[in-house]
Amino acid sequence: ARCGCLVRDPHTLEVLARTRLLAFDKTGTLTSGKPRLVGIESDGVPTNELLARCAGLERHSEHALARAITLAASTRGLEPVVTHDVRALPGRGITGKADGQPIAAGNNVLMRELGWQLAPSLSEPARSLEASGHTVIYLGWEGRVRALLALDDTPLAEARWVIEELKRLGPHVALLSGDLAPAAQRAATAVGIEDLQAGLSPEAKRAALDRFRQEYGVVAMVGDGLNDAPVLADADVGIAVGSATDLARETSSLVLPPGGLWMLPWIITVARKVRSTILTNLAWAF
């Protein structure tokens, strides 16, 4: 507590001491959570119009990618297009109506669900951007994908050291990401994680945790976003990082302070000492 780490349930330390697997989310957990818009590809629509339309949708979302879009529009002095009937689709994107027409921003899974076709001129750029490890937002309206917005996020400086320390302590470490495989692999390689599962919806992350639980026993999940809340609640120990949304914090057993990812190996060491003391005291009592 003196270090700013909130343990919501005393039982958490006992369970954490027995944890054999730690699964991480990527964006905002192992990365800065402050992605930047680094490129835009369109089928001829002016860039400012694209950004204004996308910002009109994304300003209704708490996701880090959404904040990057609204920031890019604000930096250019653009007024977001007024958007109604907005609906967030966890793990896929966001939809709404602008100027009386349906509009959507999200991944290619969302566009396939909507039945919106990618313009031929965007097919190759989409493959290239995704293969390079960028996160790509597909933007469309009136039944067609009109643009691709490429975003990049950098791993936290301490992330690789944290993963190495966790491995030294013994638990298996895995990455469960909603991003496409190239983007997730890029982050996993940077921080030193070999066990990677990408392109997962929140439901798929929970299923992955269940499989891990069958293999490893006690499992913990580390995350920050709104999409992670059900997964954090489903883990034996849910750990929210300092930048976590309110819902992620509420469903977590352990909340790290802002910039506190480095504390994780230390907390596990403390938890093991706590459990050892408990067992020793019980032995002396008997």
Coordinates of C-alpha atoms in Angstrom, one line a residue:
A1 CA 0.0 0.0 0.0
R2 CA 2.9 2.4 0.8
C3 CA 4.1 1.8 -2.8
G4 CA 0.7 2.7 -4.2
C5 CA -0.3 -0.9 -5.0
L6 CA -4.0 -1.7 -4.1
V7 CA -4.7 -5.2 -2.9
R8 CA -8.5 -5.4 -3.0
D9 CA -8.8 -8.9 -1.4
P10 CA -6.3 -10.3 1.2
H11 CA -6.7 -13.7 -0.3
T12 CA -5.1 -12.3 -3.5
L13 CA -1.6 -12.6 -2.1
E14 CA -2.0 -16.2 -1.3
V15 CA -3.4 -17.0 -4.7
L16 CA -0.7 -14.9 -6.5
A17 CA 2.0 -16.9 -4.6
R18 CA 0.7 -20.1 -6.3
T19 CA 0.2 -18.6 -9.8
R20 CA 1.9 -20.7 -12.5
L21 CA 0.9 -18.6 -15.5
L22 CA 0.7 -14.8 -16.1
A23 CA -1.1 -13.7 -19.3
F24 CA -0.7 -10.2 -20.5
D25 CA -2.8 -8.0 -22.7
K26 CA -0.7 -5.9 -25.1
T27 CA -2.0 -2.3 -25.7
G28 CA -1.6 -0.1 -22.6
T29 CA -0.2 -3.0 -20.6
L30 CA 3.1 -3.9 -22.2
T31 CA 3.0 -0.9 -24.5
S32 CA 2.7 2.8 -23.7
G33 CA -1.0 2.8 -24.5
K34 CA -0.5 6.0 -26.5
P35 CA -0.5 4.9 -30.1
R36 CA 0.2 7.4 -32.8
L37 CA -1.5 7.8 -36.2
V38 CA 1.4 7.1 -38.6
G39 CA -0.4 6.7 -42.0
I40 CA -3.6 7.0 -43.9
E41 CA -4.6 5.3 -47.1
S42 CA -7.8 6.2 -48.9
D43 CA -9.7 5.5 -52.1
G44 CA -9.6 9.2 -53.0
V45 CA -11.5 10.8 -50.1
P46 CA -9.6 13.8 -48.7
T47 CA -7.6 13.1 -45.5
N48 CA -9.3 15.8 -43.4
E49 CA -12.8 14.4 -44.2
L50 CA -11.6 10.9 -43.2
L51 CA -10.2 12.1 -39.9
A52 CA -13.3 14.2 -39.1
R53 CA -15.6 11.3 -39.8
C54 CA -13.5 8.8 -37.9
A55 CA -13.1 11.2 -34.9
G56 CA -16.9 11.6 -34.8
L57 CA -17.2 7.9 -34.1
E58 CA -14.1 7.4 -31.9
R59 CA -14.7 10.2 -29.5
H60 CA -17.5 8.0 -28.1
S61 CA -14.9 5.3 -27.2
E62 CA -12.5 4.9 -24.3
H63 CA -10.0 2.7 -26.3
A64 CA -6.4 4.0 -26.7
L65 CA -6.7 3.7 -30.5
A66 CA -9.8 5.9 -30.4
R67 CA -7.9 8.5 -28.4
A68 CA -5.1 8.5 -31.0
I69 CA -7.6 9.2 -33.7
T70 CA -9.4 12.1 -31.9
L71 CA -6.0 13.6 -31.0
A72 CA -4.8 13.5 -34.6
A73 CA -8.1 15.2 -35.7
S74 CA -7.7 17.8 -32.9
T75 CA -4.1 18.5 -33.9
R76 CA -5.2 19.4 -37.4
G77 CA -8.0 21.6 -36.0
L78 CA -10.8 19.4 -37.4
E79 CA -14.3 19.4 -36.1
P80 CA -15.5 15.8 -35.6
V81 CA -18.6 14.9 -37.7
V82 CA -21.7 14.6 -35.5
T83 CA -22.5 10.9 -35.1
H84 CA -25.6 9.3 -33.6
D85 CA -26.6 5.8 -32.5
V86 CA -23.1 4.9 -31.6
R87 CA -22.4 1.3 -30.6
A88 CA -19.1 -0.1 -29.4
L89 CA -18.4 -3.7 -30.4
P90 CA -15.7 -5.1 -28.1
G91 CA -12.7 -6.6 -30.0
R92 CA -14.1 -5.4 -33.4
G93 CA -14.7 -1.6 -33.5
I94 CA -17.5 0.9 -33.3
T95 CA -20.5 1.7 -35.5
G96 CA -23.0 4.6 -35.7
K97 CA -24.8 7.0 -38.1
A98 CA -23.5 10.3 -39.6
D99 CA -25.4 12.4 -42.0
G100 CA -28.1 9.8 -42.0
Q101 CA -25.8 7.0 -43.3
P102 CA -24.2 4.1 -41.4
I103 CA -20.5 4.5 -40.6
A104 CA -18.1 2.1 -39.0
A105 CA -14.5 2.0 -37.8
G106 CA -12.7 -1.2 -36.7
N107 CA -10.9 -4.2 -37.8
N108 CA -11.4 -6.3 -40.9
V109 CA -13.5 -8.7 -38.9
L110 CA -16.1 -6.0 -38.4
M111 CA -16.1 -5.0 -42.0
R112 CA -16.7 -8.7 -43.0
E113 CA -19.6 -8.9 -40.6
L114 CA -21.1 -5.7 -42.1
G115 CA -20.6 -7.1 -45.6
W116 CA -18.6 -4.0 -46.6
Q117 CA -16.2 -4.5 -49.4
L118 CA -12.6 -3.1 -49.4
A119 CA -11.9 -0.8 -52.4
P120 CA -9.5 -2.6 -54.8
S121 CA -7.0 0.2 -54.4
L122 CA -6.8 -0.5 -50.7
S123 CA -6.2 -4.2 -50.8
E124 CA -2.4 -4.1 -51.2
P125 CA -1.9 -1.3 -48.7
A126 CA -4.0 -3.2 -46.1
R127 CA -1.8 -6.3 -46.5
S128 CA 1.4 -4.3 -46.4
L129 CA 0.5 -2.3 -43.2
E130 CA -0.7 -5.4 -41.3
A131 CA 2.3 -7.4 -42.4
S132 CA 4.6 -4.7 -41.0
G133 CA 3.0 -5.0 -37.6
H134 CA 1.0 -1.8 -37.6
T135 CA -2.5 -1.7 -36.1
V136 CA -4.9 -0.9 -38.9
I137 CA -8.4 0.7 -38.5
Y138 CA -10.7 0.2 -41.4
L139 CA -13.1 3.1 -41.9
G140 CA -16.2 2.9 -44.0
W141 CA -19.6 4.4 -44.7
E142 CA -22.5 3.9 -47.1
G143 CA -21.7 0.2 -47.3
R144 CA -18.0 0.4 -48.4
V145 CA -14.6 0.6 -46.8
R146 CA -13.1 4.0 -47.7
A147 CA -9.9 4.3 -45.8
L148 CA -7.2 2.6 -43.7
L149 CA -5.7 4.3 -40.7
A150 CA -2.3 2.9 -39.5
L151 CA -1.3 3.3 -35.9
D152 CA 1.8 2.4 -34.0
D153 CA 2.5 1.8 -30.3
T154 CA 5.8 1.4 -28.5
P155 CA 6.6 -1.1 -25.8
L156 CA 7.3 0.2 -22.3
A157 CA 10.9 0.7 -21.6
E158 CA 10.7 -1.7 -18.5
A159 CA 8.5 -4.3 -20.2
R160 CA 11.4 -6.6 -21.3
W161 CA 13.0 -6.5 -17.9
V162 CA 9.7 -7.3 -16.2
I163 CA 9.1 -10.4 -18.5
E164 CA 12.7 -11.6 -17.8
E165 CA 12.3 -11.3 -14.1
L166 CA 8.9 -13.1 -14.2
K167 CA 10.5 -16.0 -16.1
R168 CA 13.3 -16.1 -13.5
L169 CA 10.7 -16.4 -10.8
G170 CA 9.1 -19.4 -12.6
P171 CA 5.6 -18.6 -13.9
H172 CA 4.9 -19.2 -17.6
V173 CA 4.3 -15.9 -19.4
A174 CA 1.9 -15.5 -22.4
L175 CA 0.5 -12.7 -24.5
L176 CA -3.3 -12.6 -25.3
S177 CA -4.0 -9.9 -27.8
G178 CA -6.9 -8.7 -29.9
D179 CA -4.5 -7.3 -32.5
L180 CA -3.7 -9.2 -35.7
A181 CA -0.8 -11.7 -35.5
P182 CA 2.0 -9.4 -37.1
A183 CA 1.3 -6.5 -34.6
A184 CA 1.1 -8.8 -31.6
Q185 CA 4.2 -10.7 -32.7
R186 CA 6.1 -7.5 -33.1
A187 CA 5.3 -6.5 -29.5
A188 CA 5.9 -10.1 -28.2
T189 CA 9.4 -10.2 -29.7
A190 CA 10.3 -6.8 -28.3
V191 CA 9.5 -7.8 -24.8
G192 CA 10.6 -11.4 -25.0
I193 CA 7.4 -13.4 -24.9
E194 CA 7.3 -16.6 -26.9
D195 CA 3.8 -17.9 -26.1
L196 CA 1.5 -15.7 -28.2
Q197 CA -2.2 -15.8 -29.2
A198 CA -3.5 -13.0 -31.4
G199 CA -6.7 -11.8 -33.0
L200 CA -8.7 -12.7 -29.9
S201 CA -12.1 -11.3 -28.9
P202 CA -12.7 -10.8 -25.1
E203 CA -14.7 -14.1 -25.2
A204 CA -11.8 -15.9 -26.9
K205 CA -9.4 -14.5 -24.2
R206 CA -11.6 -16.0 -21.5
A207 CA -11.6 -19.3 -23.4
A208 CA -7.8 -19.2 -23.7
L209 CA -7.5 -18.6 -19.9
D210 CA -9.7 -21.6 -19.3
R211 CA -7.4 -23.7 -21.4
F212 CA -4.4 -22.3 -19.5
R213 CA -6.0 -23.1 -16.2
Q214 CA -6.5 -26.7 -17.2
E215 CA -2.8 -27.0 -18.1
Y216 CA -1.2 -24.8 -15.4
G217 CA -3.7 -24.5 -12.6
V218 CA -3.7 -21.0 -11.0
V219 CA -3.6 -18.3 -13.7
A220 CA -3.4 -14.5 -13.5
M221 CA -4.3 -11.9 -16.1
V222 CA -2.7 -8.4 -16.5
G223 CA -4.6 -5.8 -18.5
D224 CA -5.8 -2.2 -18.6
G225 CA -8.7 -1.7 -21.0
L226 CA -12.5 -1.9 -20.9
N227 CA -12.3 -5.0 -23.1
D228 CA -10.2 -6.7 -20.5
A229 CA -12.7 -6.4 -17.6
P230 CA -14.5 -9.7 -18.2
V231 CA -11.1 -11.5 -18.6
L232 CA -9.6 -9.9 -15.5
A233 CA -12.7 -11.0 -13.5
D234 CA -12.4 -14.5 -14.9
A235 CA -8.8 -15.0 -13.9
D236 CA -7.8 -16.4 -10.5
V237 CA -5.9 -13.1 -10.0
G238 CA -6.9 -10.1 -12.1
I239 CA -4.2 -7.4 -12.2
A240 CA -5.0 -3.9 -13.6
V241 CA -2.2 -1.5 -14.5
G242 CA -2.3 2.1 -13.4
S243 CA -3.8 3.5 -16.6
A244 CA -6.7 1.0 -16.4
T245 CA -10.3 2.0 -17.1
D246 CA -12.6 2.2 -14.0
L247 CA -14.3 -1.1 -15.0
A248 CA -11.0 -2.9 -15.3
R249 CA -10.0 -1.6 -11.9
E250 CA -13.3 -2.7 -10.3
T251 CA -13.0 -6.2 -11.6
S252 CA -9.3 -6.7 -10.6
S253 CA -7.9 -8.2 -7.4
L254 CA -4.8 -6.2 -7.6
V255 CA -4.3 -2.6 -9.0
L256 CA -0.8 -1.3 -9.8
P257 CA -0.1 2.4 -9.7
P258 CA 0.6 4.4 -12.9
G259 CA 4.0 3.4 -14.2
G260 CA 4.0 0.4 -11.8
L261 CA 4.4 -2.5 -14.2
W262 CA 8.0 -2.9 -12.8
M263 CA 6.5 -3.8 -9.4
L264 CA 5.0 -7.0 -10.6
P265 CA 8.0 -9.3 -10.0
W266 CA 8.4 -7.7 -6.6
I267 CA 4.8 -8.2 -5.7
I268 CA 5.0 -11.9 -6.6
T269 CA 8.1 -12.2 -4.3
V270 CA 6.2 -10.5 -1.5
A271 CA 3.2 -12.8 -2.0
R272 CA 5.4 -15.9 -1.8
K273 CA 6.9 -14.6 1.5
V274 CA 3.5 -13.9 2.9
R275 CA 2.3 -17.4 2.1
S276 CA 5.5 -18.9 3.5
T277 CA 5.0 -17.0 6.7
I278 CA 1.4 -18.2 6.9
L279 CA 2.4 -21.8 6.5
T280 CA 5.2 -21.4 9.0
N281 CA 2.8 -19.9 11.6
L282 CA 0.3 -22.7 11.0
A283 CA 3.1 -25.3 11.5
W284 CA 4.2 -23.6 14.8
A285 CA 0.5 -23.4 15.9
F286 CA 0.0 -27.1 15.4

